[in-house]
Amino acid sequence: MTFDFDSEMNRLGTHSVKWEFLFDKGRPQYGDHADPKHGRNRILPLWVADMDFCSPPAVVEALVARAQHGIFGYTAPADSYYEAVIGWMARRYGRTVERDWLVLTPGVVPAINMLVETFISPGEKVLVQRPVYYPFFSAVENNGGEIVSNSLVYADGRYTMNFDDLAQKAADPAVKMAILCSPHNPVGRVWSREELTRFGEICLANDVMVISDEIHCDLIHSGHTFTSFGSISDEFAENSIVCTAPSKTFNLAGLKTSNLVIPREDWRKPYLKTLMRHGLMGTNAFGVVATETAYNEGEAWLTAVMAYIEENYRFMVDYLAEHLPQLKVVPTEGTYLVWVDCRALRLDPAARKELIMGKAKLYLDEGEMFGAEGEGFERFNIACPRHILAEALERLREVISGQ
Ligand SMILES: Cc1ncc(COP(=O)(O)O)c(C=O)c1O
């Protein structure tokens, strides 16, 4: 079966955050300036992490059938739902997960917030690895925790973990939790088994619980292998809570359905209590249908979309090498996000924003959002038809060479 990723879908009128709510000066604005009628003046949004592609046809059909039923009452996942999730994890990552370990939560970001709320007392510390997905910061800070960064090291165009620093910081008795981003947003690393093992051993030795956010785990580029943290050993499984979702994989973020793997009963129970305290025991009626169908029938689509994203990636790398060699692409191993070192432009964040957003009308995620370690970088979301990516890069070339 072939899938069409080249045609542009008009997302206006769908309440799309990416296309219609273009955050400017910290305020969401409803963006009629994103109207395709504005032609080359329209804003191209390559920021928030969803795809401009339709979900797998089987998922769309299952949702249409569900919608046509016409009754959208309270919903709980049936056996078939759990079988689909467990089957996917076993097939794709060789992880054996028991049904009781799975806890549904309406999104990974809400999950991380509630995990911090559940397990961190005021004044306790949580390790993150900046530059990293910025909602980790608010999840910790909004729930009484203190952030400690075991910042990644960027050398020779590649990011690695700093294990000496990790060992030193994890030894602080106030550090109780580490949030791992695996694969890593924004730097695009797919952590190797060896790296994860060193990370996990340091956390185990210091009694630090690991929250492994694996939401990007299905978006792996050729030549790289994803290892799920909990699949490495029983001790790692017991010392971790793995957060997964079909939302990045199959472009279902708006359906707010994610699955946490919590093998330890003494961690599951308090987390369930937190969910209960927030009244979050129900499930999105469309989310369960989409998740089950995607995991059962979406694999061919996923292979095709990843091939397209990898071609987009090669297109971008070649384009920048030829036309804007001062911008350095950090090699992407996983995710559809590309982290670009723009420091050679020698522009402060405000001037860069004016050039990219103001002049090129291109919405990216500025590196500074991911922590001070991201200063001078930009994150591009390349999960879009190639002609949009080409137009975005062309605009960038125009404004940079016209400076
Ligand atoms: C690492 C990471 N975690 C979580 C999320 C969002 O999760 P959710 O939409 O399930 O809350 C994203 C979205 O970009 C992400 O990159």
CSV table of C-alpha atoms and ligand atoms in Angstrom, one decimal:
chain,number,residue,atom,x,y,z
A,1,MET,CA,0.0,0.0,0.0
A,2,THR,CA,1.3,3.5,-0.8
A,3,PHE,CA,0.6,6.5,1.3
A,4,ASP,CA,0.6,10.2,0.2
A,5,PHE,CA,2.8,12.3,2.3
A,6,ASP,CA,3.5,14.9,-0.4
A,7,SER,CA,0.1,16.5,-0.6
A,8,GLU,CA,-0.5,19.4,1.7
A,9,MET,CA,-3.5,19.0,4.0
A,10,ASN,CA,-5.1,22.3,5.0
A,11,ARG,CA,-5.2,22.2,8.8
A,12,LEU,CA,-6.9,25.5,9.3
A,13,GLY,CA,-10.3,25.2,11.0
A,14,THR,CA,-9.2,22.1,12.9
A,15,HIS,CA,-8.2,24.0,16.1
A,16,SER,CA,-4.6,23.0,15.3
A,17,VAL,CA,-2.1,24.5,17.8
A,18,LYS,CA,0.7,24.3,15.2
A,19,TRP,CA,-1.1,26.2,12.4
A,20,GLU,CA,-3.7,28.3,14.2
A,21,PHE,CA,-2.3,29.2,17.5
A,22,LEU,CA,1.0,30.9,16.7
A,23,PHE,CA,2.5,31.9,19.9
A,24,ASP,CA,4.0,35.3,19.7
A,25,LYS,CA,5.4,37.4,22.6
A,26,GLY,CA,4.2,34.7,24.9
A,27,ARG,CA,0.6,35.1,24.0
A,28,PRO,CA,-1.4,32.6,21.8
A,29,GLN,CA,-2.8,34.3,18.8
A,30,TYR,CA,-5.4,32.9,16.5
A,31,GLY,CA,-3.5,33.0,13.3
A,32,ASP,CA,-5.5,34.1,10.3
A,33,HIS,CA,-2.0,35.1,9.0
A,34,ALA,CA,-1.5,31.4,8.5
A,35,ASP,CA,-4.2,31.4,5.9
A,36,PRO,CA,-2.9,29.7,2.7
A,37,LYS,CA,-4.4,32.7,0.8
A,38,HIS,CA,-1.5,34.7,2.0
A,39,GLY,CA,0.7,32.7,-0.2
A,40,ARG,CA,4.4,33.3,0.4
A,41,ASN,CA,3.5,35.6,3.3
A,42,ARG,CA,1.9,32.9,5.3
A,43,ILE,CA,3.7,31.7,8.3
A,44,LEU,CA,5.2,28.2,8.0
A,45,PRO,CA,5.0,26.4,11.4
A,46,LEU,CA,7.8,23.9,11.8
A,47,TRP,CA,7.5,24.0,15.6
A,48,VAL,CA,5.2,22.0,17.9
A,49,ALA,CA,5.8,18.2,17.5
A,50,ASP,CA,3.0,16.9,15.5
A,51,MET,CA,3.0,15.8,11.8
A,52,ASP,CA,1.3,17.5,8.9
A,53,PHE,CA,0.3,14.0,7.6
A,54,CYS,CA,-2.9,12.1,8.0
A,55,SER,CA,-2.8,9.2,10.4
A,56,PRO,CA,-2.9,5.6,9.0
A,57,PRO,CA,-6.0,5.0,6.9
A,58,ALA,CA,-7.1,2.1,9.2
A,59,VAL,CA,-7.1,4.5,12.2
A,60,VAL,CA,-9.1,7.1,10.4
A,61,GLU,CA,-11.6,4.4,9.3
A,62,ALA,CA,-11.9,3.0,12.8
A,63,LEU,CA,-12.5,6.5,14.2
A,64,VAL,CA,-15.2,7.3,11.6
A,65,ALA,CA,-16.9,4.0,12.4
A,66,ARG,CA,-16.8,4.9,16.1
A,67,ALA,CA,-18.1,8.4,15.5
A,68,GLN,CA,-20.9,7.0,13.4
A,69,HIS,CA,-22.1,5.0,16.4
A,70,GLY,CA,-23.2,8.3,17.8
A,71,ILE,CA,-23.0,7.5,21.5
A,72,PHE,CA,-19.8,8.8,23.3
A,73,GLY,CA,-20.4,7.8,26.9
A,74,TYR,CA,-17.9,6.9,29.6
A,75,THR,CA,-15.3,4.5,28.2
A,76,ALA,CA,-12.8,2.0,29.7
A,77,PRO,CA,-10.3,0.0,27.7
A,78,ALA,CA,-11.3,-3.5,26.9
A,79,ASP,CA,-9.0,-6.6,26.8
A,80,SER,CA,-8.3,-6.0,23.1
A,81,TYR,CA,-6.8,-2.6,24.0
A,82,TYR,CA,-4.3,-4.0,26.4
A,83,GLU,CA,-3.5,-6.9,24.1
A,84,ALA,CA,-2.6,-4.3,21.3
A,85,VAL,CA,-0.4,-2.3,23.6
A,86,ILE,CA,1.4,-5.3,25.1
A,87,GLY,CA,1.8,-6.9,21.6
A,88,TRP,CA,3.4,-3.7,20.2
A,89,MET,CA,5.9,-3.4,23.1
A,90,ALA,CA,6.8,-7.1,22.7
A,91,ARG,CA,7.1,-7.0,19.0
A,92,ARG,CA,9.0,-3.7,18.7
A,93,TYR,CA,11.2,-3.6,21.7
A,94,GLY,CA,11.2,-7.1,23.1
A,95,ARG,CA,9.7,-5.9,26.4
A,96,THR,CA,7.4,-8.2,28.2
A,97,VAL,CA,4.8,-6.1,30.0
A,98,GLU,CA,2.1,-7.4,32.2
A,99,ARG,CA,-1.4,-5.9,31.9
A,100,ASP,CA,-1.5,-4.8,35.5
A,101,TRP,CA,1.6,-2.7,35.0
A,102,LEU,CA,-0.1,-0.5,32.4
A,103,VAL,CA,-1.7,2.7,33.6
A,104,LEU,CA,-3.5,4.9,31.1
A,105,THR,CA,-3.1,8.6,31.5
A,106,PRO,CA,-4.3,11.4,29.2
A,107,GLY,CA,-0.9,12.4,27.9
A,108,VAL,CA,2.7,12.0,28.8
A,109,VAL,CA,3.1,15.6,30.0
A,110,PRO,CA,0.2,15.3,32.4
A,111,ALA,CA,1.8,11.9,33.5
A,112,ILE,CA,5.2,13.5,34.3
A,113,ASN,CA,3.5,16.3,36.2
A,114,MET,CA,1.6,13.7,38.3
A,115,LEU,CA,4.6,11.5,38.8
A,116,VAL,CA,6.5,14.5,40.2
A,117,GLU,CA,3.5,15.4,42.3
A,118,THR,CA,3.3,11.8,43.6
A,119,PHE,CA,6.9,11.0,44.3
A,120,ILE,CA,8.7,14.3,45.0
A,121,SER,CA,8.3,16.2,48.3
A,122,PRO,CA,8.9,20.0,48.4
A,123,GLY,CA,12.7,20.6,48.3
A,124,GLU,CA,13.6,17.3,46.7
A,125,LYS,CA,15.4,17.3,43.5
A,126,VAL,CA,14.8,15.9,40.0
A,127,LEU,CA,17.6,15.3,37.4
A,128,VAL,CA,17.0,16.3,33.8
A,129,GLN,CA,19.5,16.4,30.9
A,130,ARG,CA,19.4,19.8,29.3
A,131,PRO,CA,19.0,20.8,26.6
A,132,VAL,CA,15.7,18.9,26.9
A,133,TYR,CA,12.0,19.1,26.2
A,134,TYR,CA,10.9,22.1,28.2
A,135,PRO,CA,7.7,20.8,29.9
A,136,PHE,CA,10.0,18.7,32.1
A,137,PHE,CA,11.0,22.0,33.8
A,138,SER,CA,7.5,23.1,34.6
A,139,ALA,CA,6.5,19.6,35.6
A,140,VAL,CA,9.2,19.7,38.3
A,141,GLU,CA,8.8,23.3,39.3
A,142,ASN,CA,5.0,23.3,39.4
A,143,ASN,CA,5.0,20.3,41.7
A,144,GLY,CA,7.4,21.5,44.4
A,145,GLY,CA,10.6,19.9,43.0
A,146,GLU,CA,13.9,21.4,42.3
A,147,ILE,CA,15.7,20.9,38.9
A,148,VAL,CA,19.2,19.7,38.7
A,149,SER,CA,20.7,19.4,35.2
A,150,ASN,CA,23.1,16.7,34.3
A,151,SER,CA,23.6,18.6,31.1
A,152,LEU,CA,24.5,16.8,27.9
A,153,VAL,CA,28.0,17.4,26.4
A,154,TYR,CA,28.2,18.7,22.8
A,155,ALA,CA,31.5,17.9,21.3
A,156,ASP,CA,32.6,17.2,17.7
A,157,GLY,CA,29.0,17.7,16.5
A,158,ARG,CA,27.5,15.1,18.8
A,159,TYR,CA,25.8,15.0,22.1
A,160,THR,CA,26.7,12.5,24.8
A,161,MET,CA,25.9,12.0,28.5
A,162,ASN,CA,28.2,13.3,31.2
A,163,PHE,CA,28.4,10.2,33.5
A,164,ASP,CA,30.9,11.7,36.0
A,165,ASP,CA,28.6,14.7,36.5
A,166,LEU,CA,25.7,12.3,36.8
A,167,ALA,CA,27.4,10.2,39.4
A,168,GLN,CA,28.2,13.3,41.4
A,169,LYS,CA,24.7,14.8,41.2
A,170,ALA,CA,22.9,11.5,41.8
A,171,ALA,CA,24.9,11.1,45.0
A,172,ASP,CA,23.1,14.1,46.5
A,173,PRO,CA,20.5,12.4,48.9
A,174,ALA,CA,18.0,15.1,47.9
A,175,VAL,CA,18.0,13.8,44.3
A,176,LYS,CA,15.1,11.3,44.1
A,177,MET,CA,14.1,11.1,40.4
A,178,ALA,CA,15.7,11.4,37.0
A,179,ILE,CA,13.7,12.1,33.9
A,180,LEU,CA,15.3,10.5,30.9
A,181,CYS,CA,14.3,11.6,27.4
A,182,SER,CA,14.8,8.6,25.2
A,183,PRO,CA,15.1,9.2,22.3
A,184,HIS,CA,16.1,12.7,23.2
A,185,ASN,CA,14.1,15.7,22.2
A,186,PRO,CA,15.6,18.1,20.9
A,187,VAL,CA,19.1,16.6,20.2
A,188,GLY,CA,17.8,13.5,18.4
A,189,ARG,CA,20.0,11.0,20.1
A,190,VAL,CA,18.8,7.4,20.3
A,191,TRP,CA,20.7,6.3,23.4
A,192,SER,CA,22.6,3.1,23.0
A,193,ARG,CA,22.1,0.2,25.3
A,194,GLU,CA,25.6,0.9,26.9
A,195,GLU,CA,24.7,4.5,27.6
A,196,LEU,CA,21.4,3.6,29.1
A,197,THR,CA,23.0,0.9,31.2
A,198,ARG,CA,25.5,3.3,32.7
A,199,PHE,CA,22.8,5.8,33.3
A,200,GLY,CA,20.6,3.2,34.9
A,201,GLU,CA,23.3,1.8,37.1
A,202,ILE,CA,24.2,5.2,38.5
A,203,CYS,CA,20.5,5.8,39.3
A,204,LEU,CA,20.1,2.4,40.9
A,205,ALA,CA,23.3,2.8,43.0
A,206,ASN,CA,21.9,6.1,44.3
A,207,ASP,CA,18.3,5.1,44.8
A,208,VAL,CA,17.1,7.5,42.1
A,209,MET,CA,13.9,6.5,40.4
A,210,VAL,CA,14.0,6.8,36.6
A,211,ILE,CA,11.1,8.2,34.6
A,212,SER,CA,11.9,7.2,31.0
A,213,ASP,CA,9.9,9.3,28.5
A,214,GLU,CA,9.9,7.1,25.4
A,215,ILE,CA,7.2,8.9,23.4
A,216,HIS,CA,9.5,9.2,20.4
A,217,CYS,CA,10.6,5.5,20.5
A,218,ASP,CA,9.0,4.4,17.2
A,219,LEU,CA,10.6,7.2,15.2
A,220,ILE,CA,14.0,5.7,14.7
A,221,HIS,CA,16.2,6.4,11.7
A,222,SER,CA,18.0,3.7,9.7
A,223,GLY,CA,21.1,2.3,11.3
A,224,HIS,CA,20.0,3.0,14.8
A,225,THR,CA,18.4,0.8,17.4
A,226,PHE,CA,16.1,1.9,20.2
A,227,THR,CA,16.4,0.2,23.5
A,228,SER,CA,13.5,0.5,26.0
A,229,PHE,CA,14.9,1.3,29.4
A,230,GLY,CA,12.8,-1.3,31.2
A,231,SER,CA,13.9,-4.0,28.8
A,232,ILE,CA,17.6,-3.9,29.9
A,233,SER,CA,17.2,-5.8,33.2
A,234,ASP,CA,14.6,-6.6,35.8
A,235,GLU,CA,16.3,-4.2,38.2
A,236,PHE,CA,16.0,-1.4,35.7
A,237,ALA,CA,12.3,-2.4,35.0
A,238,GLU,CA,11.7,-2.2,38.8
A,239,ASN,CA,13.5,1.1,39.2
A,240,SER,CA,11.6,2.8,36.3
A,241,ILE,CA,8.4,4.1,35.1
A,242,VAL,CA,8.3,4.2,31.3
A,243,CYS,CA,6.0,6.6,29.5
A,244,THR,CA,4.8,5.7,26.1
A,245,ALA,CA,2.1,6.8,23.7
A,246,PRO,CA,1.0,6.3,20.1
A,247,SER,CA,0.7,10.1,19.7
A,248,LYS,CA,4.0,10.9,18.1
A,249,THR,CA,4.2,7.6,16.2
A,250,PHE,CA,0.8,7.8,14.5
A,251,ASN,CA,0.1,11.6,14.8
A,252,LEU,CA,-2.6,11.2,17.5
A,253,ALA,CA,-1.5,13.8,20.0
A,254,GLY,CA,-5.0,15.4,20.1
A,255,LEU,CA,-6.5,12.2,21.3
A,256,LYS,CA,-4.7,12.5,24.7
A,257,THR,CA,-4.0,8.8,25.3
A,258,SER,CA,-0.8,7.4,26.8
A,259,ASN,CA,0.3,4.3,28.6
A,260,LEU,CA,2.7,4.2,31.5
A,261,VAL,CA,4.5,1.0,32.5
A,262,ILE,CA,4.7,0.8,36.2
A,263,PRO,CA,5.9,-2.7,37.3
A,264,ARG,CA,6.1,-1.9,41.0
A,265,GLU,CA,2.9,-2.1,42.9
A,266,ASP,CA,4.2,0.2,45.6
A,267,TRP,CA,4.7,2.9,42.9
A,268,ARG,CA,1.6,2.1,40.9
A,269,LYS,CA,-0.8,2.5,43.9
A,270,PRO,CA,0.3,6.0,44.9
A,271,TYR,CA,0.2,7.1,41.2
A,272,LEU,CA,-3.3,5.7,40.8
A,273,LYS,CA,-4.3,7.6,43.9
A,274,THR,CA,-3.0,10.8,42.3
A,275,LEU,CA,-4.9,10.1,39.1
A,276,MET,CA,-8.0,9.5,41.2
A,277,ARG,CA,-7.4,12.7,43.2
A,278,HIS,CA,-7.6,14.6,39.9
A,279,GLY,CA,-10.7,12.6,38.8
A,280,LEU,CA,-8.7,11.2,35.8
A,281,MET,CA,-9.9,7.6,35.8
A,282,GLY,CA,-11.8,7.7,32.5
A,283,THR,CA,-10.5,7.2,29.0
A,284,ASN,CA,-11.0,9.2,25.8
A,285,ALA,CA,-13.5,7.2,23.7
A,286,PHE,CA,-11.6,8.0,20.5
A,287,GLY,CA,-8.2,7.6,22.0
A,288,VAL,CA,-8.7,3.9,22.8
A,289,VAL,CA,-10.0,3.1,19.4
A,290,ALA,CA,-7.2,4.9,17.6
A,291,THR,CA,-4.5,3.4,19.9
A,292,GLU,CA,-5.7,-0.1,19.5
A,293,THR,CA,-6.1,0.2,15.7
A,294,ALA,CA,-2.7,1.9,15.2
A,295,TYR,CA,-0.8,-0.7,17.2
A,296,ASN,CA,-2.6,-3.6,15.4
A,297,GLU,CA,-2.7,-2.2,11.9
A,298,GLY,CA,-0.4,0.8,11.6
A,299,GLU,CA,3.0,-0.8,11.1
A,300,ALA,CA,3.2,-0.5,7.3
A,301,TRP,CA,2.2,3.2,7.5
A,302,LEU,CA,4.9,3.8,10.2
A,303,THR,CA,7.6,2.2,8.0
A,304,ALA,CA,6.5,4.5,5.1
A,305,VAL,CA,6.3,7.7,7.1
A,306,MET,CA,9.7,7.1,8.6
A,307,ALA,CA,11.2,6.5,5.1
A,308,TYR,CA,9.6,9.9,4.1
A,309,ILE,CA,10.9,11.7,7.1
A,310,GLU,CA,14.4,10.3,6.5
A,311,GLU,CA,14.3,11.6,3.0
A,312,ASN,CA,13.2,15.0,4.3
A,313,TYR,CA,16.1,14.8,6.7
A,314,ARG,CA,18.6,14.1,3.9
A,315,PHE,CA,17.1,16.8,1.8
A,316,MET,CA,17.6,19.3,4.7
A,317,VAL,CA,21.1,18.2,5.4
A,318,ASP,CA,22.1,18.5,1.7
A,319,TYR,CA,20.3,21.9,1.3
A,320,LEU,CA,22.0,23.4,4.3
A,321,ALA,CA,25.4,22.0,3.3
A,322,GLU,CA,25.1,23.6,-0.1
A,323,HIS,CA,23.4,26.9,0.7
A,324,LEU,CA,23.9,27.7,4.4
A,325,PRO,CA,27.0,25.8,5.5
A,326,GLN,CA,27.3,28.1,8.5
A,327,LEU,CA,24.3,26.3,10.0
A,328,LYS,CA,25.4,22.9,11.4
A,329,VAL,CA,22.9,20.1,11.6
A,330,VAL,CA,23.3,17.9,14.7
A,331,PRO,CA,22.9,14.3,13.3
A,332,THR,CA,19.4,13.1,14.0
A,333,GLU,CA,19.2,9.4,15.0
A,334,GLY,CA,15.5,9.4,16.0
A,335,THR,CA,12.4,11.7,16.1
A,336,TYR,CA,11.3,14.0,13.3
A,337,LEU,CA,13.0,16.9,15.0
A,338,VAL,CA,16.2,18.4,13.8
A,339,TRP,CA,18.5,20.4,16.0
A,340,VAL,CA,20.5,23.0,14.2
A,341,ASP,CA,23.5,24.9,15.6
A,342,CYS,CA,23.0,28.5,14.4
A,343,ARG,CA,25.7,30.0,16.6
A,344,ALA,CA,27.8,31.0,13.6
A,345,LEU,CA,25.2,33.6,12.7
A,346,ARG,CA,26.4,35.4,15.8
A,347,LEU,CA,22.9,36.8,16.6
A,348,ASP,CA,21.4,37.1,20.0
A,349,PRO,CA,18.1,35.3,20.6
A,350,ALA,CA,16.0,38.4,19.9
A,351,ALA,CA,17.8,39.2,16.6
A,352,ARG,CA,17.6,35.6,15.6
A,353,LYS,CA,13.9,35.5,16.3
A,354,GLU,CA,13.4,38.7,14.3
A,355,LEU,CA,15.2,37.2,11.4
A,356,ILE,CA,13.5,33.8,11.4
A,357,MET,CA,10.1,34.6,12.7
A,358,GLY,CA,9.8,38.2,11.7
A,359,LYS,CA,11.4,38.2,8.3
A,360,ALA,CA,11.3,34.6,7.1
A,361,LYS,CA,7.9,34.0,8.7
A,362,LEU,CA,9.1,30.7,9.9
A,363,TYR,CA,8.0,29.3,13.3
A,364,LEU,CA,10.6,27.1,14.9
A,365,ASP,CA,11.3,26.3,18.5
A,366,GLU,CA,14.2,28.5,19.7
A,367,GLY,CA,17.0,26.5,21.4
A,368,GLU,CA,16.9,28.7,24.5
A,369,MET,CA,13.5,27.2,25.4
A,370,PHE,CA,15.3,23.9,26.1
A,371,GLY,CA,17.6,25.5,28.7
A,372,ALA,CA,20.6,27.7,28.5
A,373,GLU,CA,22.5,24.8,26.9
A,374,GLY,CA,20.4,25.3,23.8
A,375,GLU,CA,21.4,28.9,23.2
A,376,GLY,CA,22.1,29.7,19.6
A,377,PHE,CA,20.3,26.5,18.3
A,378,GLU,CA,16.9,26.1,16.5
A,379,ARG,CA,14.7,23.0,16.4
A,380,PHE,CA,13.0,22.2,13.2
A,381,ASN,CA,10.0,19.8,12.9
A,382,ILE,CA,10.4,18.1,9.5
A,383,ALA,CA,7.3,16.0,9.6
A,384,CYS,CA,5.7,17.9,6.7
A,385,PRO,CA,5.4,17.6,2.9
A,386,ARG,CA,8.8,18.1,1.3
A,387,HIS,CA,7.7,21.3,-0.6
A,388,ILE,CA,6.9,23.0,2.7
A,389,LEU,CA,10.3,22.0,4.1
A,390,ALA,CA,11.9,23.3,0.9
A,391,GLU,CA,10.1,26.6,1.1
A,392,ALA,CA,11.1,27.0,4.7
A,393,LEU,CA,14.8,26.4,3.9
A,394,GLU,CA,14.6,28.7,0.9
A,395,ARG,CA,13.1,31.5,3.1
A,396,LEU,CA,15.9,30.9,5.6
A,397,ARG,CA,18.5,31.2,2.9
A,398,GLU,CA,17.0,34.4,1.6
A,399,VAL,CA,16.9,36.2,4.9
A,400,ILE,CA,20.3,35.0,6.0
A,401,SER,CA,22.1,35.7,2.8
A,402,GLY,CA,20.3,39.1,2.6
A,403,GLN,CA,21.5,40.2,6.0
B,1,LIG,C1,9.7,14.1,25.0
B,1,LIG,C2,8.3,14.5,24.9
B,1,LIG,N1,7.4,14.0,25.9
B,1,LIG,C3,6.1,14.3,25.8
B,1,LIG,C4,5.6,15.0,24.8
B,1,LIG,C5,4.1,15.3,24.8
B,1,LIG,O1,3.4,14.3,25.3
B,1,LIG,P1,1.8,14.4,25.4
B,1,LIG,O2,1.3,15.1,24.2
B,1,LIG,O3,1.4,12.9,25.5
B,1,LIG,O4,1.4,15.1,26.7
B,1,LIG,C6,6.4,15.5,23.8
B,1,LIG,C7,5.8,16.3,22.7
B,1,LIG,O5,6.5,16.9,21.9
B,1,LIG,C8,7.8,15.2,23.8
B,1,LIG,O6,8.6,15.6,22.8
